[in-house]
PDB file of C-alpha atoms in Angstrom:
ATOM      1  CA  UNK A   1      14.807  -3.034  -9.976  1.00  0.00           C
ATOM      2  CA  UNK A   2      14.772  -3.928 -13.836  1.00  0.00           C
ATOM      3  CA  UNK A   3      11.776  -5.714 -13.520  1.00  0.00           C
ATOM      4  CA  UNK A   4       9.852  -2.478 -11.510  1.00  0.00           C
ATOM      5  CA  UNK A   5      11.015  -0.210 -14.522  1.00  0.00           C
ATOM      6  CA  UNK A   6      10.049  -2.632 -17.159  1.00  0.00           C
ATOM      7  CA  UNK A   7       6.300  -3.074 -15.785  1.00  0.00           C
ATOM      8  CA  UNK A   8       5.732   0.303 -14.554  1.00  0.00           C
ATOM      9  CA  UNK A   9       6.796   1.168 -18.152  1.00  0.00           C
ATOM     10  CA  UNK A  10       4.371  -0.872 -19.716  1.00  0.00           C
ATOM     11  CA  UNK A  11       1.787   0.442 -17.305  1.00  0.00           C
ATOM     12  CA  UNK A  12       2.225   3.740 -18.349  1.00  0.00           C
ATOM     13  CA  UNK A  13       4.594   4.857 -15.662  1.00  0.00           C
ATOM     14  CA  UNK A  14       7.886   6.200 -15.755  1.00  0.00           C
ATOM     15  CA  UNK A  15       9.369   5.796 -12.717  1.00  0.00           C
ATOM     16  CA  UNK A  16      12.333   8.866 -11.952  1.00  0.00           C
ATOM     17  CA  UNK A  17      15.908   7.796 -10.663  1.00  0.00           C
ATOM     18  CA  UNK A  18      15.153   8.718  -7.070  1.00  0.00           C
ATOM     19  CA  UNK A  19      11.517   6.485  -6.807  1.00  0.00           C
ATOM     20  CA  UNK A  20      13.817   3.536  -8.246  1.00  0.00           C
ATOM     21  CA  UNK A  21      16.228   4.326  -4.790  1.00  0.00           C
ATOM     22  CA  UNK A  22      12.912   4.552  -2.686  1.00  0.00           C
ATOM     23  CA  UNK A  23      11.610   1.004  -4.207  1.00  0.00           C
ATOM     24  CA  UNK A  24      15.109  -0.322  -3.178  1.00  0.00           C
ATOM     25  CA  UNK A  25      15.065   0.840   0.077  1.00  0.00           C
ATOM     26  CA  UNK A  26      11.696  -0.298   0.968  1.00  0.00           C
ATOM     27  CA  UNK A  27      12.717  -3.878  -0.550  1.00  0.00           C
ATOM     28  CA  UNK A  28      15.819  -3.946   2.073  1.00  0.00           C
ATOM     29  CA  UNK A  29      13.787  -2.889   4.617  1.00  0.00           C
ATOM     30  CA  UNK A  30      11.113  -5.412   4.358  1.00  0.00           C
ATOM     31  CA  UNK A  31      13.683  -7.928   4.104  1.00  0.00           C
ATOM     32  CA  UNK A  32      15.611  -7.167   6.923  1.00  0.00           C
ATOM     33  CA  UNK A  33      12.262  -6.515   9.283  1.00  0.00           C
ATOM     34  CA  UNK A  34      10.803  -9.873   7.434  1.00  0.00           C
ATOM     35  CA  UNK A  35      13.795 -11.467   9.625  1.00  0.00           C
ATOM     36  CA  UNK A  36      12.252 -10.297  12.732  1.00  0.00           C
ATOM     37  CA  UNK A  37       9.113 -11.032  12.149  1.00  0.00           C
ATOM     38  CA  UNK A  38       6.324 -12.377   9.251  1.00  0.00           C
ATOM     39  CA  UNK A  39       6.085  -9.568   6.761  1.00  0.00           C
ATOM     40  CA  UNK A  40       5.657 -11.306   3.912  1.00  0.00           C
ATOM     41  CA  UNK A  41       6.182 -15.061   2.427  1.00  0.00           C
ATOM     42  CA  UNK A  42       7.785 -13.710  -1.157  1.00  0.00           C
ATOM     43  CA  UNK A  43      10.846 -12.383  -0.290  1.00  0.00           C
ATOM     44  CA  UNK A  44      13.129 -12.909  -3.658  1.00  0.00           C
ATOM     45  CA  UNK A  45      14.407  -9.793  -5.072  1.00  0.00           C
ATOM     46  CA  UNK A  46      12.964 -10.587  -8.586  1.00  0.00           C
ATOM     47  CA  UNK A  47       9.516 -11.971  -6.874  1.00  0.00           C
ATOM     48  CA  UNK A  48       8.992  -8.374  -4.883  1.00  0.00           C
ATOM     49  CA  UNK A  49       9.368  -6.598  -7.825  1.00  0.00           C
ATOM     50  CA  UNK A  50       6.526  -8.409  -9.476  1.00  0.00           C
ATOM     51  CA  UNK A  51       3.921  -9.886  -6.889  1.00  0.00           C
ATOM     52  CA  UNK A  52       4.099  -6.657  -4.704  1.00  0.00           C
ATOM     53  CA  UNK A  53       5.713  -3.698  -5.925  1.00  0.00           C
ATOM     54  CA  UNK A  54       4.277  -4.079  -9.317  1.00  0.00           C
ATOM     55  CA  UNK A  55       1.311  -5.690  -8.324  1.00  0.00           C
ATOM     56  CA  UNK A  56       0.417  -2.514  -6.430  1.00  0.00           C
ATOM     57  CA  UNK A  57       1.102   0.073  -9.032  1.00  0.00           C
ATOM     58  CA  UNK A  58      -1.889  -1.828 -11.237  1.00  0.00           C
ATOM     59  CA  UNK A  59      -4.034  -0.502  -8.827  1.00  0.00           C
ATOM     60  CA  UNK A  60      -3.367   3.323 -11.168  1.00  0.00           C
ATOM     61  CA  UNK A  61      -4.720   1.989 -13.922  1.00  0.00           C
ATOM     62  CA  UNK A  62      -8.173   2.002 -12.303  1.00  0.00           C
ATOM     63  CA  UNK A  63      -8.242   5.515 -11.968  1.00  0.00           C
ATOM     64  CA  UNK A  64      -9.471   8.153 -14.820  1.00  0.00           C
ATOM     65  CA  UNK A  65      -7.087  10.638 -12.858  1.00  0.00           C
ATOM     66  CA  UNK A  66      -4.837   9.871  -9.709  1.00  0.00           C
ATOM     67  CA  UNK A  67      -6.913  10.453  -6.579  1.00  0.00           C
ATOM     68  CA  UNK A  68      -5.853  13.257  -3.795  1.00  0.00           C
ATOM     69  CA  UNK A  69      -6.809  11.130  -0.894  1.00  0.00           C
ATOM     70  CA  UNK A  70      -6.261   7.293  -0.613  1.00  0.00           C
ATOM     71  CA  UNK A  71      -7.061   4.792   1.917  1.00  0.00           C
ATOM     72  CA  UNK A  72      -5.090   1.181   2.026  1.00  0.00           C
ATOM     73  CA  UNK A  73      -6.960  -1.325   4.361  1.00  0.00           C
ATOM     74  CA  UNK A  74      -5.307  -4.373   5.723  1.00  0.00           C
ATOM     75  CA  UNK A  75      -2.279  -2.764   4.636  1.00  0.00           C
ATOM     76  CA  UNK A  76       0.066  -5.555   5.921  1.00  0.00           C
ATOM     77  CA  UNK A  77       3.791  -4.531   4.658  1.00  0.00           C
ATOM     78  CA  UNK A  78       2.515  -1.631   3.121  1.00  0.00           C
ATOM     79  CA  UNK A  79       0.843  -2.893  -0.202  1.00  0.00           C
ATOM     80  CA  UNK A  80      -0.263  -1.568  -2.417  1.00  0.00           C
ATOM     81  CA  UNK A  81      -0.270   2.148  -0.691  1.00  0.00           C
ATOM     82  CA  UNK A  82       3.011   2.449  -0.333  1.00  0.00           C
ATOM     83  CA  UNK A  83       4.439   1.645  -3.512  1.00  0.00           C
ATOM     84  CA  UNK A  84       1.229   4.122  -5.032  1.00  0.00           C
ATOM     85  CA  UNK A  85       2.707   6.887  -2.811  1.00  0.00           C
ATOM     86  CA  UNK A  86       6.733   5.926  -4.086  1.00  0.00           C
ATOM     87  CA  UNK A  87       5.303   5.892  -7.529  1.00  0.00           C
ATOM     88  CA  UNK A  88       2.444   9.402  -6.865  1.00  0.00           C
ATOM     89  CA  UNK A  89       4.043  11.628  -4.420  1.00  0.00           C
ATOM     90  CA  UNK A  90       1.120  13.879  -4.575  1.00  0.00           C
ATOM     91  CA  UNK A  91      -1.425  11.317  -2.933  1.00  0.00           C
ATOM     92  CA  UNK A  92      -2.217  12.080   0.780  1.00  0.00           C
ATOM     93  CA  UNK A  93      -2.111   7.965   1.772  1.00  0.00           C
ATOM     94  CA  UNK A  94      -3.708   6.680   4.904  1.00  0.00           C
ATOM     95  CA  UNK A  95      -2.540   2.906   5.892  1.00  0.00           C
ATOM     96  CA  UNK A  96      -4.355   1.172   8.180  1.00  0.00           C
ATOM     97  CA  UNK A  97      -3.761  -2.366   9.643  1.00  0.00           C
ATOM     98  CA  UNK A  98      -4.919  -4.011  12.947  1.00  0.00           C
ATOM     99  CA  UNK A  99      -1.529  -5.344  13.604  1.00  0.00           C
ATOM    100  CA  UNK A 100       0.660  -3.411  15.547  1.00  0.00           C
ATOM    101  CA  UNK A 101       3.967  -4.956  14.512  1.00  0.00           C
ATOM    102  CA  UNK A 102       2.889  -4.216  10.862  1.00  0.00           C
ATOM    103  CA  UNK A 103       2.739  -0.589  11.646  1.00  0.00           C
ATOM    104  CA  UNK A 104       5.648  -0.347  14.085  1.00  0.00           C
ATOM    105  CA  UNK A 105       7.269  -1.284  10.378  1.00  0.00           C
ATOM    106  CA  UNK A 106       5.058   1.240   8.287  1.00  0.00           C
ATOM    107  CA  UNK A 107       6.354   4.321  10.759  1.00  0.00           C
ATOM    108  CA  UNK A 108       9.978   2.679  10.568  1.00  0.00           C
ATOM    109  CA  UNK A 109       9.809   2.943   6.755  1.00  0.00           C
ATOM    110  CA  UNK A 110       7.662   6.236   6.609  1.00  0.00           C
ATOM    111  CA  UNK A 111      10.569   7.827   8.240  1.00  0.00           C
ATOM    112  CA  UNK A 112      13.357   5.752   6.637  1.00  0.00           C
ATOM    113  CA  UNK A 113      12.222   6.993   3.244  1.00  0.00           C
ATOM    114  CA  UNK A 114      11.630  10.763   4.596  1.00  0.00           C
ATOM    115  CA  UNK A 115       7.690  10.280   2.816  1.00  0.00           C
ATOM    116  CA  UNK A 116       5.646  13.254   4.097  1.00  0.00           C
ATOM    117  CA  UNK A 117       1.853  12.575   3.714  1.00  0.00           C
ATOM    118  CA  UNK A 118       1.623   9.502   4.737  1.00  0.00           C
ATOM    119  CA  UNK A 119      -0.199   8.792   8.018  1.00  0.00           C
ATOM    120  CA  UNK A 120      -0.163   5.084   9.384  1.00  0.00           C
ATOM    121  CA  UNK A 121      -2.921   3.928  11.888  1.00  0.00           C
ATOM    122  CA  UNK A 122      -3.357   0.668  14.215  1.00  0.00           C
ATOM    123  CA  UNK A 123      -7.064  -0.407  14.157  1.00  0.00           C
ATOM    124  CA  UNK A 124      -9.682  -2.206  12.523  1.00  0.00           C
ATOM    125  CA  UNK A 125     -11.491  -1.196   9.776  1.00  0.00           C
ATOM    126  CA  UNK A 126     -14.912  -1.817  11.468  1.00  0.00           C
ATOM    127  CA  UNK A 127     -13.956   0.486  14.322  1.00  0.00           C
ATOM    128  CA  UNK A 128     -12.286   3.176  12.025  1.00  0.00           C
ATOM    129  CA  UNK A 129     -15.008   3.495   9.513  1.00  0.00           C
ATOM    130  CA  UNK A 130     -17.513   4.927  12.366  1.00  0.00           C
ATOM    131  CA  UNK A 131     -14.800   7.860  13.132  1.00  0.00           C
ATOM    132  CA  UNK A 132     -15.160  10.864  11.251  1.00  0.00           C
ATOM    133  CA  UNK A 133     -11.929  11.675  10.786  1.00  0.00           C
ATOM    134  CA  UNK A 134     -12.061   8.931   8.057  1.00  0.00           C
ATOM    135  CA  UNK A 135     -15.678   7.722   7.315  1.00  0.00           C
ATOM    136  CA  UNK A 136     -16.595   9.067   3.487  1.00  0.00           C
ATOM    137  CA  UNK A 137     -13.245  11.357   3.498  1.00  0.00           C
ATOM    138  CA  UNK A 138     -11.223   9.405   0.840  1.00  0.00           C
ATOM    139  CA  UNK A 139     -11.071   9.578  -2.953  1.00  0.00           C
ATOM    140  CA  UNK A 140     -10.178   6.096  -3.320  1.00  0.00           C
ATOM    141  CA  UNK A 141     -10.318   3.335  -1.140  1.00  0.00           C
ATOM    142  CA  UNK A 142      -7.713   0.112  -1.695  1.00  0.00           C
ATOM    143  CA  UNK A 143      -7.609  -3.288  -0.233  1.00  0.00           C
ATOM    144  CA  UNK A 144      -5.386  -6.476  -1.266  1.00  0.00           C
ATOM    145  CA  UNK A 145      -6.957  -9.831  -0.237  1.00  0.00           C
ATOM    146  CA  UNK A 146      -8.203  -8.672   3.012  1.00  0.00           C
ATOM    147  CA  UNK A 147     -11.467 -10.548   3.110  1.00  0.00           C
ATOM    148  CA  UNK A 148     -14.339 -12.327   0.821  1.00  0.00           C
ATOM    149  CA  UNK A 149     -15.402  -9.678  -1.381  1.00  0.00           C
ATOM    150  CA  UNK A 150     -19.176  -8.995   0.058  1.00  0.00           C
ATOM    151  CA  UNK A 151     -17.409  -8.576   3.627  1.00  0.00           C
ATOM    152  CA  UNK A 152     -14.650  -6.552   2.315  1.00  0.00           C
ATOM    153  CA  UNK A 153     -17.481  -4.357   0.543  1.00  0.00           C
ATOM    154  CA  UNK A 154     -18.663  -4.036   3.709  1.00  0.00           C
ATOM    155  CA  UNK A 155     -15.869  -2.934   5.752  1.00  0.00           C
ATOM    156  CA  UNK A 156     -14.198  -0.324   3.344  1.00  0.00           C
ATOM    157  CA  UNK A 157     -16.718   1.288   1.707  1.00  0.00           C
ATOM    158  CA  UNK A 158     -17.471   3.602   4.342  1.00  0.00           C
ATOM    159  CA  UNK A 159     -14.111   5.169   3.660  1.00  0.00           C
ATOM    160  CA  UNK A 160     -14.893   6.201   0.405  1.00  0.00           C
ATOM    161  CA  UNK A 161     -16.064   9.913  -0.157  1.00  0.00           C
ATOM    162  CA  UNK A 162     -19.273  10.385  -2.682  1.00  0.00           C
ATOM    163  CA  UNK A 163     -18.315   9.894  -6.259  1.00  0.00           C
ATOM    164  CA  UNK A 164     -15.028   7.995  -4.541  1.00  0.00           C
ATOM    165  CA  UNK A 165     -13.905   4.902  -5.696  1.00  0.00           C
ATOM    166  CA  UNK A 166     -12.766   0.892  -3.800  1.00  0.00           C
ATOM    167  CA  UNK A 167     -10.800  -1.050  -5.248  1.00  0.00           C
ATOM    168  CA  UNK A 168     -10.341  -4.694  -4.445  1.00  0.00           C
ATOM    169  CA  UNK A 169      -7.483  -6.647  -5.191  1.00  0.00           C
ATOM    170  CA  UNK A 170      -8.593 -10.121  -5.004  1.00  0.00           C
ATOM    171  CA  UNK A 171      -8.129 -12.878  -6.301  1.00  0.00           C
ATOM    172  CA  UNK A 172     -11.238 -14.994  -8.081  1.00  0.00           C
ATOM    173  CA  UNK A 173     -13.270 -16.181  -5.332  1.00  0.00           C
TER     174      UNK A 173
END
């Protein structure tokens, strides 16, 4: 995890002894569930380091002060809230993908990694953002390629609490 350390170093972050065994973990999980079924197409140990583990942890340096209450949409494998919660223990994360499998893997690794506020949910986005239990209750709202950036607007801002922030990883359109 040389390259993690490195990055998160020059991010500001100084990752402890025990979230460098968590980042491992979750790298040999993915791997060995990627087997099974389409996680991910990067799968090199050096790669996962950079394009998602990394990747992910940029996401802190849009914050003026970490955020209590984070929602990931179209979380996929886990990225970026996962790695955010390795790397800030402290965040209550919500991850949310319409793809069962996806989650089936999120609990798996939830548990694997003994993470306690972290609560993983099967829907869609559109469907979740009318339910009170999440509409305007998060301090930041995340999402990594998910959709154009108009409809992705559209679909996660209803997350975010007043005076909340989105951000959207994406790539130029």
């Amino acid at each position: 995890m040389e390259k993690l350390i490195e990055g998160a170093l020059r991010l500001g972050l100084s990752l402890t002894a025990r979230q460098v065994e968590l980042f491992q973990v979750y790298y040999d999980e993915l791997i060995d569930w990627n087997r099974r079924m389409n996680l991910t197409a990067i799968v090199d140990y050096d790669e996962v380091q950079v394009k998602h583990f990394l990747d992910s942890l940029t996401v802190s340096q849009a914050f003026s002060k970490t955020p209590s209450t984070v929602i990931d949409i179209g979380t996929g494998a886990g990225l970026p809230g996962m790695a955010l919660k390795i790397a800030f223990p402290d965040i209550e994360m919500t991850l949310v993908d319409s793809t069962q499998k996806k989650t089936t893997f999120l609990d798996h690794l939830v548990d694997v990694l003994k993470l306690g506020g972290v609560r993983v949910v099967t829907g869609r986005a559109e469907e979740l953002a009318h339910d009170e239990r999440y509409r305007e209750r998060f301090d930041a709202v995340l999402s990594r390629g998910v959709a154009r950036l108009a409809a992705l607007a559209e679909l996660t801002l209803p997350f975010c609490a007043v005076g909340g922030a989105f951000v959207a990883m994406k790539k130029r359109e």
